[in-house]
Coordinates of C-alpha atoms and ligand atoms in Angstrom, one line a residue:
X350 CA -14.7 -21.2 -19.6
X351 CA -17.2 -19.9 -21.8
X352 CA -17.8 -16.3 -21.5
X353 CA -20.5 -15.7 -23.0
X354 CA -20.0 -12.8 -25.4
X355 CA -19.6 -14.4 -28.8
X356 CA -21.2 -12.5 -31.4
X357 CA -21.6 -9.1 -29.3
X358 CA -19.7 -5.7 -30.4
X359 CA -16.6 -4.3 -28.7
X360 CA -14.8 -1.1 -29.3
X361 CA -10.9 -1.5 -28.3
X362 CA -8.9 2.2 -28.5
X363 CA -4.9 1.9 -29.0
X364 CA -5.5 -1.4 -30.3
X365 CA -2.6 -1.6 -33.2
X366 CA -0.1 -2.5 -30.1
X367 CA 0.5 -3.5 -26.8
X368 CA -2.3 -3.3 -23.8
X369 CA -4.9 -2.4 -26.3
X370 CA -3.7 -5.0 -28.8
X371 CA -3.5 -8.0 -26.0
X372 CA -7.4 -7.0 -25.0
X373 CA -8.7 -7.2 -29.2
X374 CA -6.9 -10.5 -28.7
X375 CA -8.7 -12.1 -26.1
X376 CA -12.1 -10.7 -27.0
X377 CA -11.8 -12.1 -30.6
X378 CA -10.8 -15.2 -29.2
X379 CA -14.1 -15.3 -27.7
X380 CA -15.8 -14.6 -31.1
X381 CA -16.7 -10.7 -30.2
X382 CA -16.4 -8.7 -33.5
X383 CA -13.9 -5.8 -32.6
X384 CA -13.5 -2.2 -33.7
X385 CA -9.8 -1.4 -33.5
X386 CA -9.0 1.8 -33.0
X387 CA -5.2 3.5 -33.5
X388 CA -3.8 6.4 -35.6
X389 CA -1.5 4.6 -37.7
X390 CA -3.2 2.8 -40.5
X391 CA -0.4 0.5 -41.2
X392 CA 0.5 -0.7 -37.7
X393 CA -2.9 -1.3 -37.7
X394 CA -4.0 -3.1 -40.9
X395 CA -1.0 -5.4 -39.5
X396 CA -2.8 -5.6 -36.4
X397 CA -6.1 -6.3 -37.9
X398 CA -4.7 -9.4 -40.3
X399 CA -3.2 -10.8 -37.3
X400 CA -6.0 -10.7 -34.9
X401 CA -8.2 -12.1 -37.9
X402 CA -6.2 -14.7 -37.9
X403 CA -6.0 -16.0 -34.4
X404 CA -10.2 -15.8 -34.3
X405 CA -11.2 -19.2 -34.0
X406 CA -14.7 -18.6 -35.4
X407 CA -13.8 -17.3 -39.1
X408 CA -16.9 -15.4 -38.8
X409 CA -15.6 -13.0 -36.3
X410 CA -15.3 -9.4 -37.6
X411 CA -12.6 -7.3 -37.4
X412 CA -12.2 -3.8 -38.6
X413 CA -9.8 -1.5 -37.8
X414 CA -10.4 2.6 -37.9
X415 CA -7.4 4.5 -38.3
X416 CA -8.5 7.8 -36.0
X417 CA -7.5 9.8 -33.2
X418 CA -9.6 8.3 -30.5
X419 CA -9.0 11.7 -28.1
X420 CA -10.5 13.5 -31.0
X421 CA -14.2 14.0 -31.4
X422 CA -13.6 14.4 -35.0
X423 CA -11.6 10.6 -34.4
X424 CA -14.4 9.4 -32.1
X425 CA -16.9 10.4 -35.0
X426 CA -15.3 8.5 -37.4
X427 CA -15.7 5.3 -35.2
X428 CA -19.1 5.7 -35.0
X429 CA -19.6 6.5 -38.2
X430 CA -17.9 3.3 -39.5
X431 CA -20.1 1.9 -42.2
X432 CA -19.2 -1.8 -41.2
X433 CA -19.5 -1.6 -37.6
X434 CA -22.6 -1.1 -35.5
X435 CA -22.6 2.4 -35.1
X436 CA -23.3 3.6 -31.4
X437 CA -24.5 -0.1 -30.6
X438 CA -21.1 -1.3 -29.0
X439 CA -21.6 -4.1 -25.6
X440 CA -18.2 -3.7 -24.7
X441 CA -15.6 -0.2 -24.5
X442 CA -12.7 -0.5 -24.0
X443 CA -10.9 3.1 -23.5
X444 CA -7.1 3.5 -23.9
X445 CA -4.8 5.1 -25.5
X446 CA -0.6 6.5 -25.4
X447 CA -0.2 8.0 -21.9
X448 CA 1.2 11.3 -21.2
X449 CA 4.8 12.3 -21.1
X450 CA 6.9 12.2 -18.0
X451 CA 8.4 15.6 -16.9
X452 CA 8.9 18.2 -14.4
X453 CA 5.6 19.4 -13.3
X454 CA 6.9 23.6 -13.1
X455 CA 8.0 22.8 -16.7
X456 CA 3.9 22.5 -18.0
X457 CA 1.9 24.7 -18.9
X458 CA -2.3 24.6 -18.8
X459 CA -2.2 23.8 -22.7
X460 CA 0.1 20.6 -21.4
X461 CA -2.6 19.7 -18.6
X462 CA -5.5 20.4 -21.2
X463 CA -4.2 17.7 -23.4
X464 CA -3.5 15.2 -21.0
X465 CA -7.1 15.6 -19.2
X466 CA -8.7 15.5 -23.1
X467 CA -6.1 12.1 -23.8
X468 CA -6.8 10.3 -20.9
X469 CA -9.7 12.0 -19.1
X470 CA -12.3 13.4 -20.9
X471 CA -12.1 11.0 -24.0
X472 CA -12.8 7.3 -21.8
X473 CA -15.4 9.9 -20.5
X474 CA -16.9 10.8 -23.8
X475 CA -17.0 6.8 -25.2
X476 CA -18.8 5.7 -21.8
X477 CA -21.4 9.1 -22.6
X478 CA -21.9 8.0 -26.0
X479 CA -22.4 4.2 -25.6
X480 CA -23.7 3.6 -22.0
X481 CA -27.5 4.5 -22.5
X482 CA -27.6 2.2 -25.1
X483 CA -26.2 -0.4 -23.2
X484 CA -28.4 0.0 -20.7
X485 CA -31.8 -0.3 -22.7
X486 CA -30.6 -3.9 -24.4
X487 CA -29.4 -5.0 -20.6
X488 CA -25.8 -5.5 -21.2
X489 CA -22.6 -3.3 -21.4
X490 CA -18.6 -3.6 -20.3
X491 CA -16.9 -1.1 -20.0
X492 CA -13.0 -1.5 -19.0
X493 CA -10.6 1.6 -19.0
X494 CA -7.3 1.0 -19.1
X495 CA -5.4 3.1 -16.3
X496 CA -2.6 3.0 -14.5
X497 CA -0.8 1.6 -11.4
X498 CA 0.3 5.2 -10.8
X499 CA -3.9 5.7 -9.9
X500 CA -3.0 3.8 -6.7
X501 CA 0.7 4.5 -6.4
X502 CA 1.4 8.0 -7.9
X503 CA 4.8 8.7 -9.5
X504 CA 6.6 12.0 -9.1
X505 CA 7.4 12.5 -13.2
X506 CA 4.2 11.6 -13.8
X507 CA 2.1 14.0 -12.4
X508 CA 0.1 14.5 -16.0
X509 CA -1.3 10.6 -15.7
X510 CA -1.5 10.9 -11.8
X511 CA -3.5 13.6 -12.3
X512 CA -6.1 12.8 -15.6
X513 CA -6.5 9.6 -14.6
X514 CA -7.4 10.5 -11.2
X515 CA -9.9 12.2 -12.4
X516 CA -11.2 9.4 -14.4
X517 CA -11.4 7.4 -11.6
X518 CA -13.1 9.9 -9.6
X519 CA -16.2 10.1 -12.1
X520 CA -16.0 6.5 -13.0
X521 CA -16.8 5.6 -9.1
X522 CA -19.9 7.4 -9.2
X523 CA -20.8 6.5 -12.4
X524 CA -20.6 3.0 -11.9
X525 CA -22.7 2.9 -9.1
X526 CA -25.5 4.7 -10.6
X527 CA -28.8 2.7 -12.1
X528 CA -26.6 2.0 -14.8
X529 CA -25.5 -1.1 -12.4
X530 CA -29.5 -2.4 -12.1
X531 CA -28.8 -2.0 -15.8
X532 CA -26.0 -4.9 -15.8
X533 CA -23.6 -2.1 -17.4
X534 CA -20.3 -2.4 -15.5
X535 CA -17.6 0.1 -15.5
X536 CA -14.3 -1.0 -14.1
X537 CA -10.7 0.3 -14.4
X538 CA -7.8 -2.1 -15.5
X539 CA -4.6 -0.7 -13.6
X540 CA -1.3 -2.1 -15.4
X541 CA 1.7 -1.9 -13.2
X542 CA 5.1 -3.0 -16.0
X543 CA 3.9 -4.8 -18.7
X544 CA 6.4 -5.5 -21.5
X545 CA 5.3 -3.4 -24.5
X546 CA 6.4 -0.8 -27.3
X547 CA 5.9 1.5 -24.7
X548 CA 7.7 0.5 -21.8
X549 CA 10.5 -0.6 -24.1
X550 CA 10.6 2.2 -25.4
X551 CA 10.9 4.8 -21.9
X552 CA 13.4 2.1 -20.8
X553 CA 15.8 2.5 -23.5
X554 CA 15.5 6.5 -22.9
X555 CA 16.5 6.3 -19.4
X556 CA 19.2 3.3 -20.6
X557 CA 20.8 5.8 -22.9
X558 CA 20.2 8.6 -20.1
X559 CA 22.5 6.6 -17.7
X560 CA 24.7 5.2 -20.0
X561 CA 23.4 1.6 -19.8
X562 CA 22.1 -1.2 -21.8
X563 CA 18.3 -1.0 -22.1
X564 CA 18.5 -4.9 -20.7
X565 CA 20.1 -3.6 -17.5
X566 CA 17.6 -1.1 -17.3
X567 CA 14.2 -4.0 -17.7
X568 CA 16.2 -6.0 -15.3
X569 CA 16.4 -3.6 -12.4
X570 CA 12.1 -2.8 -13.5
X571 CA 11.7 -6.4 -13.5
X572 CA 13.7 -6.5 -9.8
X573 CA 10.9 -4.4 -8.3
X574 CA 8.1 -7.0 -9.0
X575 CA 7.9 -9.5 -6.4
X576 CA 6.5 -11.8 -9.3
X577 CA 10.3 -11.2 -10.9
X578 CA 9.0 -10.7 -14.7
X579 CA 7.6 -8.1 -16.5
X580 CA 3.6 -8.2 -17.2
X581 CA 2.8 -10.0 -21.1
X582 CA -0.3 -7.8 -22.7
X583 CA -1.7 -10.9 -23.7
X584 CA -2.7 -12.1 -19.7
X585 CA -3.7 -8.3 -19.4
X586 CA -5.9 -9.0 -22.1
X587 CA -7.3 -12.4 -20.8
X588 CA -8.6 -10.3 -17.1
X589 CA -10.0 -8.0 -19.8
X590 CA -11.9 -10.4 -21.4
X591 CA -13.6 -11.4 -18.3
X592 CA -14.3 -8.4 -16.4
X593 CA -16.1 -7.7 -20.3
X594 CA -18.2 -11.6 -19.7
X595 CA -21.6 -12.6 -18.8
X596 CA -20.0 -13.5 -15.5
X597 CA -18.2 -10.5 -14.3
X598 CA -21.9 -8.8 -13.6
X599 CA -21.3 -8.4 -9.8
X600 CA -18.1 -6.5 -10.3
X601 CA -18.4 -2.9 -10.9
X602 CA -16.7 0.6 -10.2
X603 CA -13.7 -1.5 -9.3
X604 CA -9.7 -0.6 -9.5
X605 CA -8.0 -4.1 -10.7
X606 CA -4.4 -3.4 -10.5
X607 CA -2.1 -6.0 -12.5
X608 CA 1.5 -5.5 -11.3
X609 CA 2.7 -8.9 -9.7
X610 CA 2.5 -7.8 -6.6
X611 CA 4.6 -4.6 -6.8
X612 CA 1.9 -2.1 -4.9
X613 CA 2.9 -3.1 -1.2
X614 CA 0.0 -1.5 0.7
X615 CA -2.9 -3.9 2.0
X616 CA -5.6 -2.4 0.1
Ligands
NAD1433 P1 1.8 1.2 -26.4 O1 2.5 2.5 -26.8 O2 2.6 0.0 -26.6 O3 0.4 1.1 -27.2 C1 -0.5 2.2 -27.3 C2 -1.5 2.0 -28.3 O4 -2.4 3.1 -28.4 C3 -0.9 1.9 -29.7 O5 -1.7 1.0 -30.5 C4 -1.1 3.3 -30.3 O6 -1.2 3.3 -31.7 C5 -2.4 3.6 -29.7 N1 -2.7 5.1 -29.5 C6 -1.9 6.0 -28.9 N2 -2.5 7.2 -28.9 C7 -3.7 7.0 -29.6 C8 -4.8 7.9 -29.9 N3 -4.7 9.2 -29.6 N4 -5.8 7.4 -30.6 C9 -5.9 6.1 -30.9 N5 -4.9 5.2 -30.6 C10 -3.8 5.7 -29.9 O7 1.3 1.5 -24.9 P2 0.9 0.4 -23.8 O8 2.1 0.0 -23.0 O9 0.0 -0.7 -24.4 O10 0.0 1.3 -22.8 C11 -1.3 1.5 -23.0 C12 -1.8 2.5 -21.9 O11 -1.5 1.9 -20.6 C13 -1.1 3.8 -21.9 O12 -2.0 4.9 -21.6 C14 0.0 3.7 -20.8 O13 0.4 4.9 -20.3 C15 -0.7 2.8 -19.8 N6 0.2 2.1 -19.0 C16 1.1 1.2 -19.5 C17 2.0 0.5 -18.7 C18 2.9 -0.5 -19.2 O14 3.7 -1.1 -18.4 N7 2.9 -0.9 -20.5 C19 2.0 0.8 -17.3 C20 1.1 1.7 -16.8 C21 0.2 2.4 -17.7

């Protein structure tokens, strides 16, 4: 299927790895020039030659800004990028790392305040910045990646529960404003376990908590998905690219949770 967004501009945040990485993929794929966002400039660059690479039309840009996206001094620098089309972007794509897990009598309000900045207020401040725009040329995505835990909240991670909840909250009400009339949709992506840095990375914490092998720790995760394997970000990144298509117009202000089936409730 064509989707009908060759040629347009997408900003993807945490895009050096994982989620974020497996969304740039599928969007270059379908000849959108991408501005990849993550802190690291080498785990970038890496990123950036790779996704060049697999962009069937040699013509698709790629640039990667090394910045602090839950910065507005980061955010700036995206904007500011002399390459890429400064606040002109069709698509957004907002992620970035998630909060730690923890104890919720163990943080403070500076621990709250920079978990509502990471993974509240800076999806918020990308949509602010972009989605007028959008609006007056007729077209804009916007996909934020979440979290299962929007639908299904767990205990150690009240920080994420929280922010994110928040997200949602104004994204619902954003969504259905006249930015729809507009065709500018605003959907949340909700990954349940996807196999990436990150997850790989928890799991070998709580292997070496218990005194296992991190494989018998991603085979009891991947034991809890009726689907019996762990999410890949590259099919994450393929619902991505078509909630961001010309045919994906009619969905907005929607939760898409991607977890194999693992959320048992009906709705
Ligand atoms: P990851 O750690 O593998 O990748 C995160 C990416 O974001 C990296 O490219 C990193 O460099 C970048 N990044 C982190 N902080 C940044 C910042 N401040 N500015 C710019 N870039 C930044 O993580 P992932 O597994 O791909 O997860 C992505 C998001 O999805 C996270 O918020 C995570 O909490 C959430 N999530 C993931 C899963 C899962 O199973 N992987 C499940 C639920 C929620």
């Amino acid at each position: 299927m064509d989707l009908g967004i060759a040629g347009c501009w997408a900003l993807v945040s945490g895009a050096s790895r994982g989620l974020g990485l497996g969304c740039a993929r599928a969007l270059a794929k379908e000849g959108v020039n991408v501005i990849c966002v993550a802190r690291r400039e080498d785990v970038l660059a890496e990123a950036v030659m790779d996704l060049q690479r697999s962009c069937p039309d040699p013509a698709t840009r790629i640039i990667g800004v090394a910045a602090d996206i839950t910065s507005a001094q980061g955010r700036q620098r995206v904007f500011e990028c002399p390459d890429g089309p400064g606040l002109r972007f069709d698509i957004v794509v907002t992620n970035s790392g998630g909060p730690p897990p923890g104890d919720f009598r163990d943080w403070t309000e500076e621990t709250w305040l920079a978990a509502i900045r990471a993974n509240m207020y800076a999806p918020i401040a990308l949509i602010q910045a972009t989605v007028d725009g959008m609006a007056e040329r007729g077209f804009g995505r916007i996909v934020n990646i979440t979290s299962g835990a929007v639908k299904a909240p767990i205990a150690d991670l009240g920080l994420s529960n929280g922010a994110r909840s928040g997200l949602t909250g104004v994204v619902a009400g954003l969504a259905r404003s006249p930015l729809a009339a507009a065709n500018v949709t605003i959907n949340n992506l909700l990954p349940g376990a996807f196999l990436t840095d990150r997850l790989r990375s928890a799991s070998s914490a709580r292997a070496q908590a218990q005194g296992t092998s991190l494989e018998t720790v991603l085979q009891e995760r991947t034991n809890g998905v009726p689907a019996r394997r762990l999410g890949s970000p590259d099919e994450f990144g393929a619902m991505c690219a078509y909630l961001c298509s010309q045919h994906a117009g009619y969905i907005t202000g929607q939760n898409i949770l991607m977890d194999g089936g693992a959320y048992p409730g009906v709705l």
